[in-house]
PDB file of C-alpha atoms in Angstrom:
ATOM      1  CA  MET A 239       0.032   0.005  -0.074  1.00 38.00           C
ATOM      2  CA  VAL A 240       1.449   3.305  -1.141  1.00 40.00           C
ATOM      3  CA  GLU A 241       1.030   5.915   1.699  1.00 45.00           C
ATOM      4  CA  ALA A 242       2.524   9.066   2.796  1.00 45.00           C
ATOM      5  CA  GLY A 243       5.122   7.098   4.734  1.00 46.00           C
ATOM      6  CA  MET A 244       6.502   5.798   1.331  1.00 46.00           C
ATOM      7  CA  LEU A 245       6.773   9.435   0.032  1.00 46.00           C
ATOM      8  CA  GLU A 246       8.429  10.351   3.438  1.00 44.00           C
ATOM      9  CA  ARG A 247      11.289   7.942   2.557  1.00 47.00           C
ATOM     10  CA  LEU A 248      12.056  10.305  -0.388  1.00 58.00           C
ATOM     11  CA  GLU A 249      12.211  13.162   2.180  1.00 75.00           C
ATOM     12  CA  LEU A 250       9.687  15.122   0.371  1.00 83.00           C
ATOM     13  CA  ASP A 251       8.219  16.141   3.808  1.00 83.00           C
ATOM     14  CA  HIS A 252      11.419  18.199   4.496  1.00 88.00           C
ATOM     15  CA  TYR A 253      10.935  21.732   3.236  1.00 89.00           C
ATOM     16  CA  PRO A 254      14.195  22.000   1.039  1.00 90.00           C
ATOM     17  CA  VAL A 255      13.351  18.865  -0.916  1.00 90.00           C
ATOM     18  CA  GLY A 256       9.473  19.515  -1.148  1.00 90.00           C
ATOM     19  CA  ILE A 257      10.115  23.129  -2.405  1.00 92.00           C
ATOM     20  CA  THR A 258      12.707  21.870  -4.948  1.00 93.00           C
ATOM     21  CA  VAL A 259      10.333  19.304  -6.186  1.00 93.00           C
ATOM     22  CA  ILE A 260       7.436  21.819  -6.549  1.00 94.00           C
ATOM     23  CA  ILE A 261       9.789  24.187  -8.503  1.00 94.00           C
ATOM     24  CA  LEU A 262      10.801  21.280 -10.911  1.00 95.00           C
ATOM     25  CA  VAL A 263       7.232  20.345 -11.461  1.00 94.00           C
ATOM     26  CA  ILE A 264       6.285  23.909 -12.373  1.00 93.00           C
ATOM     27  CA  GLY A 265       9.274  23.981 -14.761  1.00 93.00           C
ATOM     28  CA  VAL A 266       8.261  20.777 -16.382  1.00 93.00           C
ATOM     29  CA  VAL A 267       4.694  22.141 -16.856  1.00 91.00           C
ATOM     30  CA  LEU A 268       5.969  25.440 -18.395  1.00 89.00           C
ATOM     31  CA  LEU A 269       8.292  23.438 -20.634  1.00 90.00           C
ATOM     32  CA  CYS A 270       5.316  21.329 -21.952  1.00 87.00           C
ATOM     33  CA  GLN A 271       3.446  24.664 -22.695  1.00 83.00           C
ATOM     34  CA  ALA A 272       6.381  25.874 -24.646  1.00 80.00           C
ATOM     35  CA  VAL A 273       6.520  22.615 -26.744  1.00 83.00           C
ATOM     36  CA  ILE A 274       2.809  22.554 -27.279  1.00 79.00           C
ATOM     37  CA  ARG A 275       2.852  26.201 -28.438  1.00 76.00           C
ATOM     38  CA  ARG A 276       5.484  25.289 -30.977  1.00 78.00           C
ATOM     39  CA  PHE A 277       3.442  22.496 -32.506  1.00 77.00           C
ATOM     40  CA  ILE A 278      -0.050  23.848 -32.180  1.00 75.00           C
ATOM     41  CA  SER A 279      -1.059  27.286 -33.541  1.00 73.00           C
ATOM     42  CA  GLN A 280      -2.978  29.800 -31.418  1.00 72.00           C
ATOM     43  CA  GLU A 281      -5.782  29.630 -33.938  1.00 74.00           C
ATOM     44  CA  THR A 282      -6.326  26.070 -33.280  1.00 72.00           C
ATOM     45  CA  LEU A 283      -6.303  26.398 -29.410  1.00 70.00           C
ATOM     46  CA  LYS A 284      -8.697  29.287 -29.662  1.00 74.00           C
ATOM     47  CA  LYS A 285     -11.265  27.120 -31.350  1.00 71.00           C
ATOM     48  CA  ALA A 286     -11.407  25.061 -28.154  1.00 67.00           C
ATOM     49  CA  HIS A 287     -11.786  27.968 -25.850  1.00 70.00           C
ATOM     50  CA  GLU A 288     -15.637  28.164 -25.687  1.00 69.00           C
ATOM     51  CA  VAL A 289     -16.350  24.499 -25.098  1.00 73.00           C
ATOM     52  CA  GLY A 290     -13.096  23.863 -23.115  1.00 69.00           C
ATOM     53  CA  GLY A 291     -13.963  26.687 -20.632  1.00 74.00           C
ATOM     54  CA  TYR A 292     -17.061  24.893 -19.546  1.00 78.00           C
ATOM     55  CA  TYR A 293     -15.300  21.675 -19.306  1.00 80.00           C
ATOM     56  CA  LEU A 294     -12.365  23.229 -17.355  1.00 80.00           C
ATOM     57  CA  SER A 295     -14.885  24.848 -14.898  1.00 84.00           C
ATOM     58  CA  LEU A 296     -16.555  21.419 -14.298  1.00 86.00           C
ATOM     59  CA  VAL A 297     -13.339  19.526 -13.774  1.00 87.00           C
ATOM     60  CA  GLY A 298     -11.753  22.311 -11.757  1.00 87.00           C
ATOM     61  CA  THR A 299     -14.642  22.462  -9.341  1.00 91.00           C
ATOM     62  CA  ILE A 300     -14.844  18.751  -8.839  1.00 92.00           C
ATOM     63  CA  TYR A 301     -11.169  18.513  -8.202  1.00 92.00           C
ATOM     64  CA  GLY A 302     -11.254  21.537  -5.883  1.00 91.00           C
ATOM     65  CA  ILE A 303     -13.815  19.927  -3.719  1.00 93.00           C
ATOM     66  CA  LEU A 304     -12.007  16.546  -3.671  1.00 92.00           C
ATOM     67  CA  LEU A 305      -8.661  18.198  -2.891  1.00 92.00           C
ATOM     68  CA  GLY A 306     -10.233  20.457  -0.215  1.00 91.00           C
ATOM     69  CA  LEU A 307     -11.735  17.387   1.595  1.00 92.00           C
ATOM     70  CA  VAL A 308      -8.588  15.400   1.652  1.00 92.00           C
ATOM     71  CA  VAL A 309      -6.568  18.366   2.913  1.00 91.00           C
ATOM     72  CA  PHE A 310      -9.197  19.118   5.589  1.00 92.00           C
ATOM     73  CA  ASP A 311      -9.198  15.305   6.594  1.00 90.00           C
ATOM     74  CA  ALA A 312      -5.388  15.332   6.823  1.00 90.00           C
ATOM     75  CA  MET A 313      -5.195  18.637   8.931  1.00 91.00           C
ATOM     76  CA  SER A 314      -8.008  17.241  11.199  1.00 90.00           C
ATOM     77  CA  LYS A 315      -6.008  13.969  11.990  1.00 88.00           C
ATOM     78  CA  PHE A 316      -2.929  16.099  12.522  1.00 91.00           C
ATOM     79  CA  GLN A 317      -4.745  18.287  15.095  1.00 91.00           C
ATOM     80  CA  ALA A 318      -6.094  15.021  16.683  1.00 90.00           C
ATOM     81  CA  ALA A 319      -2.416  13.846  17.019  1.00 91.00           C
ATOM     82  CA  GLU A 320      -1.521  17.075  18.858  1.00 93.00           C
ATOM     83  CA  LYS A 321      -4.442  16.694  21.119  1.00 93.00           C
ATOM     84  CA  THR A 322      -3.666  13.062  21.945  1.00 93.00           C
ATOM     85  CA  ILE A 323      -0.187  14.077  23.009  1.00 94.00           C
ATOM     86  CA  ASN A 324      -1.307  16.931  25.222  1.00 95.00           C
ATOM     87  CA  ASN A 325      -3.885  14.530  26.808  1.00 95.00           C
ATOM     88  CA  GLU A 326      -1.412  11.824  27.407  1.00 95.00           C
ATOM     89  CA  ALA A 327       0.991  14.314  29.018  1.00 95.00           C
ATOM     90  CA  LYS A 328      -1.764  15.767  31.122  1.00 96.00           C
ATOM     91  CA  CYS A 329      -2.859  12.334  32.426  1.00 96.00           C
ATOM     92  CA  LEU A 330       0.786  11.355  33.209  1.00 95.00           C
ATOM     93  CA  LEU A 331       1.299  14.525  35.241  1.00 95.00           C
ATOM     94  CA  ALA A 332      -1.902  13.949  37.049  1.00 95.00           C
ATOM     95  CA  VAL A 333      -0.981  10.304  38.042  1.00 95.00           C
ATOM     96  CA  TYR A 334       2.396  11.412  39.221  1.00 95.00           C
ATOM     97  CA  SER A 335       0.899  14.117  41.403  1.00 93.00           C
ATOM     98  CA  LEU A 336      -1.881  11.838  42.748  1.00 94.00           C
ATOM     99  CA  ALA A 337       0.787   9.196  43.841  1.00 93.00           C
ATOM    100  CA  ASP A 338       1.729  11.476  46.749  1.00 92.00           C
ATOM    101  CA  GLN A 339      -1.416  10.607  48.424  1.00 92.00           C
ATOM    102  CA  PHE A 340      -0.641   6.855  48.560  1.00 92.00           C
ATOM    103  CA  PRO A 341       2.672   6.392  50.499  1.00 90.00           C
ATOM    104  CA  SER A 342       2.853   2.652  49.948  1.00 87.00           C
ATOM    105  CA  ALA A 343       2.738   2.938  46.235  1.00 90.00           C
ATOM    106  CA  GLN A 344       4.229   6.546  45.817  1.00 91.00           C
ATOM    107  CA  GLY A 345       7.813   5.329  44.975  1.00 93.00           C
ATOM    108  CA  PRO A 346       6.901   2.632  42.403  1.00 94.00           C
ATOM    109  CA  VAL A 347       4.234   4.820  40.694  1.00 95.00           C
ATOM    110  CA  LYS A 348       6.474   7.808  40.315  1.00 94.00           C
ATOM    111  CA  SER A 349       9.495   5.656  39.192  1.00 95.00           C
ATOM    112  CA  LEU A 350       7.380   4.028  36.479  1.00 95.00           C
ATOM    113  CA  VAL A 351       6.004   7.387  35.298  1.00 95.00           C
ATOM    114  CA  ARG A 352       9.535   8.812  34.926  1.00 95.00           C
ATOM    115  CA  GLU A 353      10.739   5.568  33.136  1.00 96.00           C
ATOM    116  CA  TYR A 354       7.778   5.702  30.672  1.00 96.00           C
ATOM    117  CA  VAL A 355       8.099   9.358  29.907  1.00 95.00           C
ATOM    118  CA  LYS A 356      11.864   9.059  29.361  1.00 95.00           C
ATOM    119  CA  THR A 357      11.273   5.892  27.077  1.00 95.00           C
ATOM    120  CA  VAL A 358       8.685   7.616  24.999  1.00 95.00           C
ATOM    121  CA  VAL A 359      10.764  10.866  24.504  1.00 94.00           C
ATOM    122  CA  SER A 360      14.107   9.145  23.809  1.00 94.00           C
ATOM    123  CA  VAL A 361      13.313   5.795  22.292  1.00 94.00           C
ATOM    124  CA  GLU A 362       9.681   5.731  20.901  1.00 94.00           C
ATOM    125  CA  TRP A 363       9.377   9.177  19.434  1.00 93.00           C
ATOM    126  CA  PRO A 364      11.915   8.691  16.706  1.00 90.00           C
ATOM    127  CA  LEU A 365      10.088   5.467  15.885  1.00 90.00           C
ATOM    128  CA  LEU A 366       6.790   7.108  15.312  1.00 89.00           C
ATOM    129  CA  LYS A 367       7.686   8.643  11.958  1.00 84.00           C
ATOM    130  CA  ARG A 368       8.268   5.066  10.572  1.00 82.00           C
ATOM    131  CA  GLY A 369       4.874   4.135  12.213  1.00 81.00           C
ATOM    132  CA  GLU A 370       6.642   1.974  14.873  1.00 87.00           C
ATOM    133  CA  THR A 371       6.337   2.006  18.610  1.00 89.00           C
ATOM    134  CA  SER A 372       8.498   1.001  21.536  1.00 91.00           C
ATOM    135  CA  ALA A 373       7.751  -2.379  23.126  1.00 93.00           C
ATOM    136  CA  LYS A 374       9.600  -1.216  26.270  1.00 94.00           C
ATOM    137  CA  ALA A 375       7.253   1.919  26.649  1.00 94.00           C
ATOM    138  CA  HIS A 376       4.324  -0.534  26.149  1.00 93.00           C
ATOM    139  CA  GLU A 377       5.589  -2.609  28.886  1.00 95.00           C
ATOM    140  CA  VAL A 378       6.294   0.132  31.352  1.00 95.00           C
ATOM    141  CA  LEU A 379       2.831   1.629  30.951  1.00 95.00           C
ATOM    142  CA  LEU A 380       1.269  -1.892  31.482  1.00 94.00           C
ATOM    143  CA  SER A 381       3.413  -2.149  34.717  1.00 95.00           C
ATOM    144  CA  LEU A 382       2.227   1.226  35.863  1.00 95.00           C
ATOM    145  CA  LEU A 383      -1.309   0.418  35.142  1.00 93.00           C
ATOM    146  CA  HIS A 384      -0.939  -2.876  37.055  1.00 94.00           C
ATOM    147  CA  THR A 385       0.787  -1.086  39.977  1.00 94.00           C
ATOM    148  CA  ILE A 386      -2.014   1.429  40.363  1.00 93.00           C
ATOM    149  CA  ARG A 387      -4.679  -1.262  40.293  1.00 92.00           C
ATOM    150  CA  THR A 388      -2.921  -3.055  43.203  1.00 90.00           C
ATOM    151  CA  ILE A 389      -3.265   0.085  45.421  1.00 91.00           C
ATOM    152  CA  ASP A 390      -5.662  -0.474  48.368  1.00 89.00           C
ATOM    153  CA  PRO A 391      -7.022   2.958  49.428  1.00 89.00           C
ATOM    154  CA  LYS A 392      -7.663   3.090  53.205  1.00 86.00           C
ATOM    155  CA  THR A 393      -9.384   6.470  53.836  1.00 87.00           C
ATOM    156  CA  GLN A 394     -12.391   8.078  52.318  1.00 87.00           C
ATOM    157  CA  ASN A 395     -10.194  10.734  50.768  1.00 88.00           C
ATOM    158  CA  GLN A 396      -7.793   8.101  49.305  1.00 90.00           C
ATOM    159  CA  GLN A 397     -10.800   6.204  47.801  1.00 90.00           C
ATOM    160  CA  SER A 398     -11.900   9.365  45.942  1.00 90.00           C
ATOM    161  CA  LEU A 399      -8.472  10.225  44.748  1.00 92.00           C
ATOM    162  CA  TYR A 400      -7.918   6.494  43.727  1.00 92.00           C
ATOM    163  CA  SER A 401     -10.928   6.679  41.466  1.00 93.00           C
ATOM    164  CA  THR A 402      -9.481   9.791  39.831  1.00 93.00           C
ATOM    165  CA  MET A 403      -6.080   8.144  39.372  1.00 94.00           C
ATOM    166  CA  LEU A 404      -7.699   5.182  37.741  1.00 94.00           C
ATOM    167  CA  THR A 405      -9.731   7.325  35.240  1.00 94.00           C
ATOM    168  CA  GLU A 406      -6.296   9.352  34.520  1.00 95.00           C
ATOM    169  CA  ILE A 407      -4.218   6.144  33.831  1.00 95.00           C
ATOM    170  CA  ASN A 408      -7.076   4.725  31.632  1.00 94.00           C
ATOM    171  CA  ALA A 409      -7.248   8.041  29.678  1.00 95.00           C
ATOM    172  CA  CYS A 410      -3.463   7.969  29.286  1.00 95.00           C
ATOM    173  CA  TRP A 411      -3.653   4.333  27.915  1.00 93.00           C
ATOM    174  CA  GLU A 412      -6.383   5.372  25.455  1.00 94.00           C
ATOM    175  CA  SER A 413      -4.362   8.429  24.488  1.00 93.00           C
ATOM    176  CA  ARG A 414      -1.414   6.194  23.656  1.00 93.00           C
ATOM    177  CA  LEU A 415      -3.445   3.903  21.546  1.00 90.00           C
ATOM    178  CA  ASP A 416      -4.979   6.795  19.523  1.00 89.00           C
ATOM    179  CA  ARG A 417      -1.340   8.156  19.093  1.00 89.00           C
ATOM    180  CA  ASN A 418      -0.067   4.819  17.687  1.00 85.00           C
ATOM    181  CA  LYS A 419      -3.086   4.610  15.549  1.00 84.00           C
ATOM    182  CA  VAL A 420      -2.554   8.135  13.982  1.00 81.00           C
ATOM    183  CA  SER A 421       1.174   7.321  13.468  1.00 75.00           C
ATOM    184  CA  ASN A 422       0.142   4.255  11.213  1.00 70.00           C
ATOM    185  CA  PHE A 423      -2.599   6.138   9.353  1.00 69.00           C
ATOM    186  CA  GLY A 424      -0.862   7.933   6.432  1.00 73.00           C
ATOM    187  CA  VAL A 425      -2.621   8.875   3.293  1.00 81.00           C
ATOM    188  CA  PRO A 426      -4.328   5.831   1.579  1.00 85.00           C
ATOM    189  CA  ALA A 427      -3.010   4.887  -1.907  1.00 85.00           C
ATOM    190  CA  ALA A 428      -6.537   5.529  -3.524  1.00 88.00           C
ATOM    191  CA  GLU A 429      -6.577   8.989  -2.409  1.00 89.00           C
ATOM    192  CA  TRP A 430      -3.086   9.759  -3.760  1.00 91.00           C
ATOM    193  CA  VAL A 431      -4.070   8.187  -7.125  1.00 92.00           C
ATOM    194  CA  ALA A 432      -7.195  10.191  -7.244  1.00 92.00           C
ATOM    195  CA  LEU A 433      -5.324  13.474  -6.409  1.00 94.00           C
ATOM    196  CA  LEU A 434      -2.419  12.970  -8.760  1.00 94.00           C
ATOM    197  CA  ILE A 435      -4.754  11.935 -11.769  1.00 94.00           C
ATOM    198  CA  GLY A 436      -7.092  14.812 -10.924  1.00 93.00           C
ATOM    199  CA  ALA A 437      -4.121  17.278 -10.796  1.00 94.00           C
ATOM    200  CA  SER A 438      -2.830  16.041 -14.121  1.00 92.00           C
ATOM    201  CA  ILE A 439      -6.303  16.402 -15.688  1.00 91.00           C
ATOM    202  CA  VAL A 440      -6.720  19.856 -14.343  1.00 91.00           C
ATOM    203  CA  ILE A 441      -3.361  21.079 -15.600  1.00 90.00           C
ATOM    204  CA  ALA A 442      -3.775  19.319 -18.990  1.00 87.00           C
ATOM    205  CA  PHE A 443      -6.985  21.177 -19.548  1.00 83.00           C
ATOM    206  CA  THR A 444      -5.191  24.342 -19.109  1.00 81.00           C
ATOM    207  CA  PHE A 445      -3.178  23.452 -22.299  1.00 81.00           C
ATOM    208  CA  PHE A 446      -6.178  23.916 -24.576  1.00 78.00           C
ATOM    209  CA  PHE A 447      -6.159  27.697 -23.812  1.00 77.00           C
ATOM    210  CA  THR A 448      -3.960  30.309 -24.923  1.00 75.00           C
ATOM    211  CA  THR A 449      -3.363  34.182 -24.833  1.00 74.00           C
ATOM    212  CA  GLU A 450      -1.666  36.704 -27.065  1.00 73.00           C
ATOM    213  CA  SER A 451       1.059  37.237 -24.651  1.00 76.00           C
ATOM    214  CA  HIS A 452       3.213  34.093 -24.133  1.00 75.00           C
ATOM    215  CA  GLY A 453       4.851  35.573 -20.919  1.00 81.00           C
ATOM    216  CA  ILE A 454       1.375  36.207 -19.329  1.00 83.00           C
ATOM    217  CA  HIS A 455       0.258  32.766 -20.261  1.00 78.00           C
ATOM    218  CA  LEU A 456       3.235  31.167 -18.685  1.00 83.00           C
ATOM    219  CA  ALA A 457       2.720  33.331 -15.525  1.00 87.00           C
ATOM    220  CA  MET A 458      -0.862  32.163 -15.309  1.00 87.00           C
ATOM    221  CA  ARG A 459      -0.193  28.540 -15.778  1.00 86.00           C
ATOM    222  CA  GLY A 460       2.710  28.623 -13.285  1.00 90.00           C
ATOM    223  CA  MET A 461       0.293  30.107 -10.659  1.00 92.00           C
ATOM    224  CA  VAL A 462      -2.242  27.358 -11.228  1.00 90.00           C
ATOM    225  CA  THR A 463       0.429  24.606 -11.131  1.00 93.00           C
ATOM    226  CA  LEU A 464       1.822  26.161  -7.887  1.00 94.00           C
ATOM    227  CA  LEU A 465      -1.552  26.253  -6.192  1.00 93.00           C
ATOM    228  CA  ILE A 466      -2.221  22.602  -6.909  1.00 94.00           C
ATOM    229  CA  ALA A 467       1.278  21.577  -5.911  1.00 94.00           C
ATOM    230  CA  MET A 468       1.178  23.377  -2.655  1.00 94.00           C
ATOM    231  CA  SER A 469      -2.245  21.802  -1.802  1.00 93.00           C
ATOM    232  CA  LEU A 470      -0.941  18.296  -2.556  1.00 94.00           C
ATOM    233  CA  TYR A 471       2.240  19.137  -0.454  1.00 94.00           C
ATOM    234  CA  LEU A 472      -0.175  20.099   2.424  1.00 92.00           C
ATOM    235  CA  VAL A 473      -1.672  16.590   2.105  1.00 92.00           C
ATOM    236  CA  LEU A 474       1.707  15.029   2.390  1.00 91.00           C
ATOM    237  CA  LEU A 475       2.854  17.090   5.345  1.00 90.00           C
ATOM    238  CA  PHE A 476      -0.267  16.722   7.461  1.00 91.00           C
ATOM    239  CA  GLY A 477      -0.800  13.125   6.345  1.00 87.00           C
ATOM    240  CA  ALA A 478       2.262  12.086   8.328  1.00 86.00           C
ATOM    241  CA  PRO A 479       1.824  13.762  11.764  1.00 90.00           C
ATOM    242  CA  PHE A 480       5.102  12.456  13.343  1.00 89.00           C
ATOM    243  CA  SER A 481       7.657  12.894  10.401  1.00 86.00           C
ATOM    244  CA  GLY A 482       9.080  15.503   8.343  1.00 85.00           C
ATOM    245  CA  ASP A 483       9.671  19.262   9.260  1.00 88.00           C
ATOM    246  CA  LEU A 484       6.112  19.832   9.953  1.00 89.00           C
ATOM    247  CA  ARG A 485       5.234  17.313  12.671  1.00 90.00           C
ATOM    248  CA  VAL A 486       3.643  16.982  16.120  1.00 91.00           C
ATOM    249  CA  SER A 487       5.967  18.223  18.724  1.00 91.00           C
ATOM    250  CA  ASP A 488       6.967  16.117  21.862  1.00 92.00           C
ATOM    251  CA  ARG A 489       7.100  19.331  23.852  1.00 94.00           C
ATOM    252  CA  PRO A 490       4.149  18.317  26.175  1.00 94.00           C
ATOM    253  CA  LEU A 491       6.047  15.113  27.171  1.00 94.00           C
ATOM    254  CA  ARG A 492       9.268  16.976  27.585  1.00 94.00           C
ATOM    255  CA  PHE A 493       7.676  19.390  29.915  1.00 94.00           C
ATOM    256  CA  VAL A 494       6.286  16.420  32.041  1.00 94.00           C
ATOM    257  CA  GLN A 495       9.761  15.054  32.062  1.00 93.00           C
ATOM    258  CA  GLU A 496      11.245  18.338  33.292  1.00 93.00           C
ATOM    259  CA  VAL A 497       8.696  18.714  35.981  1.00 91.00           C
ATOM    260  CA  ILE A 498       8.952  15.264  37.388  1.00 90.00           C
ATOM    261  CA  THR A 499      12.788  15.067  37.418  1.00 85.00           C
ATOM    262  CA  ARG A 500      13.279  18.311  39.280  1.00 75.00           C
TER     263      ARG A 500
END
C-alpha cells in the first residue's frame, strides 16, 4: 500500500526537498506549454476556448472539492494527534501528582511514570515517523497500570483520589493507543492516485487555452500549477503527523519530564 510514509522515504516532507520538487514540477509544466505552443497554433487552440472553458470549470470544481476534503481530513488528523499528545502528558502528570496521596505505592508509581516518559521521548518518538512503537514503553505503561490497580485505598479521601487516578491512567492508555493509530494512518493509496490523476487532468485542460502574450500565459499556468502543488504538499505534510519538518511536537511530554525530574 502506497502511503505518505513511502513518500516520506524520499524526504519530500522536508521543506528544502519539497520546495525543490514543486519548482521542478512547475518548470516541467511550463516546458510542456512551450513545446505545445511550438506544434499547435494559437488559432487551433482558440477554437477550443468556448467548449473547453465549460469543461475546465466542471473539472476544476470537482477536483477543488476533492482536494479540499482530503486536505481538511489530513489537517484534522494532525490536530487530533496534537490533542492526543497533550492529553497523554496531562494524564501522566496527574497520576504522578496523585501518587503522593498513597505512600505505599508512591515510589513505584513515580518511578514508572518517569521511566515511561523517558522511554517515549528518547526511544519511541523517533520510531513514530516510521509508524513503529517501543515495546519497552508499552510494557512500562502496563506495569504502571498494574501497580495502580493493586493500590488499596484506606481512607475516604484516598478512595476518592484513587478513582481519579484510575480514570487518568485509563485515559493515558487510550491516548497512547490513539497516538499509535494516528502514526500508522498515512494517506491511503487510493486518495493519492485520485489526487495525482485529478491534478494532471486539471493542468492538462489548461493547455487547451492560450493568450496573445506568451509571458502572461506562462505566469498564469505557473500560478495554477503552484496552487495545486502546494495543496498536494499540504496533504503530504499533514498526512504524516510524526515525520518531516512539519510534525507533532513532543514538547508536552518533555515538559512533564522536566517537571517530574526536578
